[in-house]
Structure formats: structure tokens, C-alpha cells
Tab-separated table of C-alpha atoms in Angstrom:
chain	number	residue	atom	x	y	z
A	29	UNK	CA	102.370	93.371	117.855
A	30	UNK	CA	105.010	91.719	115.242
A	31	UNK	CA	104.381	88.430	117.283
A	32	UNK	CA	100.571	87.887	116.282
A	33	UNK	CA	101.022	89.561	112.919
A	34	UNK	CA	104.029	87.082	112.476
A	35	UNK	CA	101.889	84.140	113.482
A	36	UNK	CA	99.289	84.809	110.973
A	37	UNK	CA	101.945	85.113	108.222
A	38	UNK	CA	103.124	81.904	109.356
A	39	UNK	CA	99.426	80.153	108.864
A	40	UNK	CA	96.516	82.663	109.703
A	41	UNK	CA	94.558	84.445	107.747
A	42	UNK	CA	95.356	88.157	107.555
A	43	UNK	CA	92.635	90.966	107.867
A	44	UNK	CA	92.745	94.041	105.528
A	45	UNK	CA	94.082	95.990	108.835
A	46	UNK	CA	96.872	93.169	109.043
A	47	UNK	CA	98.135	93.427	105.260
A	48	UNK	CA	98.329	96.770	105.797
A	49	UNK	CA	100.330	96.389	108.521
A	50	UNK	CA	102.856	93.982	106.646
A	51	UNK	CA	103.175	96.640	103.961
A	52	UNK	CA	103.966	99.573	106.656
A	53	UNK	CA	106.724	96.862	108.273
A	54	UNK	CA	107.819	95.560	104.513
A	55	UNK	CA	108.370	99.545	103.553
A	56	UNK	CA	110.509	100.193	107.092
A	57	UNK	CA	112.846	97.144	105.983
A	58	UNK	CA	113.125	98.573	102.687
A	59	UNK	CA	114.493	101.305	104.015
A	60	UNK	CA	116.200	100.496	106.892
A	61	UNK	CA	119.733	99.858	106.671
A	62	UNK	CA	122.453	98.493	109.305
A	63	UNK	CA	124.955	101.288	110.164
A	64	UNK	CA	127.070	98.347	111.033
A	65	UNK	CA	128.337	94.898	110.851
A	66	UNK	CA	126.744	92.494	113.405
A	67	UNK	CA	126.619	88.555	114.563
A	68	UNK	CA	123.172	87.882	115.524
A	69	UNK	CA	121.104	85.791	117.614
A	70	UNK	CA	117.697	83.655	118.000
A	71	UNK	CA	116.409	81.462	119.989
A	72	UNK	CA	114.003	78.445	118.506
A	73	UNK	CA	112.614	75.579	119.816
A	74	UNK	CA	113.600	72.337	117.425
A	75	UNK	CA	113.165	68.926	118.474
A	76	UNK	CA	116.018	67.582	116.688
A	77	UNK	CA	119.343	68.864	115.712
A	78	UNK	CA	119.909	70.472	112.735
A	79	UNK	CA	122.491	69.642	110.325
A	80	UNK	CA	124.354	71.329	108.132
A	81	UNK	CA	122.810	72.104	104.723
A	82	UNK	CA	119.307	72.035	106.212
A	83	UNK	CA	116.916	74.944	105.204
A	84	UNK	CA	114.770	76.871	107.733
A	85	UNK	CA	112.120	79.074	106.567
A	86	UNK	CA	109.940	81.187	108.498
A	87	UNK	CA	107.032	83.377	106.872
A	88	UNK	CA	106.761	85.198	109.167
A	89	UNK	CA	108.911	88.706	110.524
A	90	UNK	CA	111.597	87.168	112.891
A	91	UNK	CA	113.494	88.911	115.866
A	92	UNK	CA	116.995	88.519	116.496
A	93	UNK	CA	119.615	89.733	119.236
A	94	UNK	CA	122.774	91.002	119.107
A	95	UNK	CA	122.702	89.246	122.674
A	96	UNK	CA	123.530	85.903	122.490
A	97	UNK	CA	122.420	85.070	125.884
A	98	UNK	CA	119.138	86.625	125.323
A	99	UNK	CA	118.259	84.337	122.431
A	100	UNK	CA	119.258	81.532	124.118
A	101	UNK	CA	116.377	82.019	126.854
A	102	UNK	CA	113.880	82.451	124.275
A	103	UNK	CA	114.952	78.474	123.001
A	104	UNK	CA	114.421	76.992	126.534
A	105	UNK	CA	110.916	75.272	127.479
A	106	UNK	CA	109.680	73.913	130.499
A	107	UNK	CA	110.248	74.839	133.908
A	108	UNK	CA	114.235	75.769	135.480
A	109	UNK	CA	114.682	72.637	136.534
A	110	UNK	CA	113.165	70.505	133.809
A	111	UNK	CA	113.940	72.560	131.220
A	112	UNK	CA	114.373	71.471	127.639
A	113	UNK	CA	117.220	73.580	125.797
A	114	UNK	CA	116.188	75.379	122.615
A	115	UNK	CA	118.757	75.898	119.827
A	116	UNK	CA	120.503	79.236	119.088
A	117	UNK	CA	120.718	80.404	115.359
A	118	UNK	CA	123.651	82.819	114.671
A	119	UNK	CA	124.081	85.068	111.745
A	120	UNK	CA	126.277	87.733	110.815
A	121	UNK	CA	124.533	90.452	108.810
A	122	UNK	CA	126.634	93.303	107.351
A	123	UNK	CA	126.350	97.444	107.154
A	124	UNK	CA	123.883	98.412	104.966
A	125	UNK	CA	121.788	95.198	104.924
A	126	UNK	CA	117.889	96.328	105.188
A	127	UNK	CA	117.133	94.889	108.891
A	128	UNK	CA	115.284	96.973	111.403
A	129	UNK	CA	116.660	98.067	114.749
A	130	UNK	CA	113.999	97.919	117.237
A	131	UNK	CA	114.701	99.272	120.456
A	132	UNK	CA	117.712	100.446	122.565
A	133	UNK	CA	121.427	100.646	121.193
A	134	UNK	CA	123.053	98.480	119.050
A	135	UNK	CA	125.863	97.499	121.571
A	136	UNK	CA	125.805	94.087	123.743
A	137	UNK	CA	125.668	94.991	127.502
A	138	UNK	CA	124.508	98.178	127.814
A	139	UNK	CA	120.850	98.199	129.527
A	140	UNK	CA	118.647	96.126	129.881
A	141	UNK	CA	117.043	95.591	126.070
A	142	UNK	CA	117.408	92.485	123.955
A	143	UNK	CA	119.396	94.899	120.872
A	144	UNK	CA	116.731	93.070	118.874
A	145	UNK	CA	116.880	93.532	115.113
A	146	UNK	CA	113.796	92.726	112.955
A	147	UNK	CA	114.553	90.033	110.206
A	148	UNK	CA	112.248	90.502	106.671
A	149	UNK	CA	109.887	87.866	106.520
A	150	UNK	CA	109.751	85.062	104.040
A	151	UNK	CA	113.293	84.348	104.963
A	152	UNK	CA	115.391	81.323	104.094
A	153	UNK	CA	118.563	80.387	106.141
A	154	UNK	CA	120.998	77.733	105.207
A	155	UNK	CA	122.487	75.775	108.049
A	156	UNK	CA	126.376	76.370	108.115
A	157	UNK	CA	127.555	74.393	110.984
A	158	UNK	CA	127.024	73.670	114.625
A	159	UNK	CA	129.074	74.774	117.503
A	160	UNK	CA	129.356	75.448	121.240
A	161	UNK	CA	128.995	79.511	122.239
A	162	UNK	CA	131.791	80.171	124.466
A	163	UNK	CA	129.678	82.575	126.203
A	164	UNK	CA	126.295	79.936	126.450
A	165	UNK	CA	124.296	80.185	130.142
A	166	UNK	CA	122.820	76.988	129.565
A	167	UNK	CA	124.699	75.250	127.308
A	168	UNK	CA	122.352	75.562	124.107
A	169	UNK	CA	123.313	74.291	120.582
A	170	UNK	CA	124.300	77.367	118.669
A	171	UNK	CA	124.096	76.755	114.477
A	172	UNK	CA	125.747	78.930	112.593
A	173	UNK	CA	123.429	79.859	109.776
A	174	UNK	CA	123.500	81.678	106.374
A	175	UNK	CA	120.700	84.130	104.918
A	176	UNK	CA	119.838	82.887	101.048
A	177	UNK	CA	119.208	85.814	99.246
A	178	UNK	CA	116.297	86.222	97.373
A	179	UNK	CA	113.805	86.398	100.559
């Protein structure tokens, strides 16, 4: 699963199976391209907000919605009632960028998938902003972020 093999690119050591695996991923980014222009979604846990100018870096292969609402969930910890709100990165990624589709179509609200898109790993984003999603369930910080290229 890209979960585990995430988590040991983010401070595990990998197995000969597992770089193997990265390199079968890596060579699907390559070349995978978006058919279209998107604004997408993830949901992270932070402890404090983030500001703008701020890098976050993840090693590890990162999943993204085109669903805004379905990132959001992923942010939230804790039980309904005494939940703690997660923050909501947002990105727009352009046709013919090399992310990977994962499952179902690429349209918000049609079934029941997460329109996740697979995001290389090593990445850098830049914080752009922070805002309130006019479609938020739960009221979640959204930050607007930027990909630095180069990752």
C-alpha cells in the first residue's frame, strides 16, 4: 500500500522489495500526465497554523482529492464530538503535470471515491495564503499552497 511505503520514505528503512516499489510508482508519475486542470485537496493534521511563506515537505508519495470535503475528514482527530480540526491544503495543478489518477473519475460528486490523485514524493509546497472554503463541513482552515518545482 502507498501508505506504509510512504511512511518508510518519510523515516523507515526501505527493503530491496520497497525500492523497487518506489521505482515502479516514480516511473508511473513520470509518465502520467493530467488530461486536465484541477484544484486539489489534503487533509493534514498541524498543531499550529501555518503562515504564509512556510515550507512543507513530505518524503513521502502524498494523496490528494479533487474533493474538498473528503480531505477535510482526513485532517480531523479525535472523536465527533471532541474532535480537533485538521487543516486543508489546496493546490491547483495544471494539464499535463505528471500526477497519478488513482481511482474513479476525475469529476467532484460523482460516486462514491475520493478522485484521489497521487502527488510525487519528495515534494516541497510553499504556503500561499489562508482562507475559509465556502464549501467546508466542519469549518477546517484551508491554505492555499504552491508546488516548488524541482521535487
Amino acid at each position: 500500500r502507498s501508505s506504509l511505503l510512504s511512511g518508510k520514505l518519510r523515516g523507515g528503512k526501505l527493503s530491496e522489495r520497497d525500492k523497487k516499489q518506489v521505482a515502479a510508482r516514480d516511473k508511473l508519475l513520470n509518465k502520467s500526465k493530467l488530461k486536465s486542470d484541477y484544484s486539489i485537496f489534503r487533509g493534514i493534521q498541524s498543531n499550529k497554523p501555518l503562515r504564509p511563506g512556510e515550507l512543507i515537505e513530505d518524503k513521502g508519495f502524498t494523496s490528494w482529492s479533487v474533493m474538498p470535503n473528503q480531505a477535510e475528514g482526513y485532517g480531523i482527530t479525535g472523536t465527533f464530538t471532541g474532535r480537533t480540526l485538521g487543516t486543508v491544503l489546496m493546490m491547483r495543478v495544471k494539464r499535463g503535470e505528471h500526477y497519478l489518477p488513482l481511482k474513479g473519475p476525475m469529476r467532484a460528486g460523482v460516486g462514491m471515491s475520493d478522485r484521489e490523485i497521487l502527488h510525487p514524493r519528495n515534494a516541497k509546497w510553499r504556503v500561499v495564503k489562508t482562507f475559509k472554503h465556502k464549501e467546508s463541513t466542519f469549518g477546517s482552515p484551508y491554505v492555499l499552497v504552491e508546488r516548488i518545482l524541482g521535487n
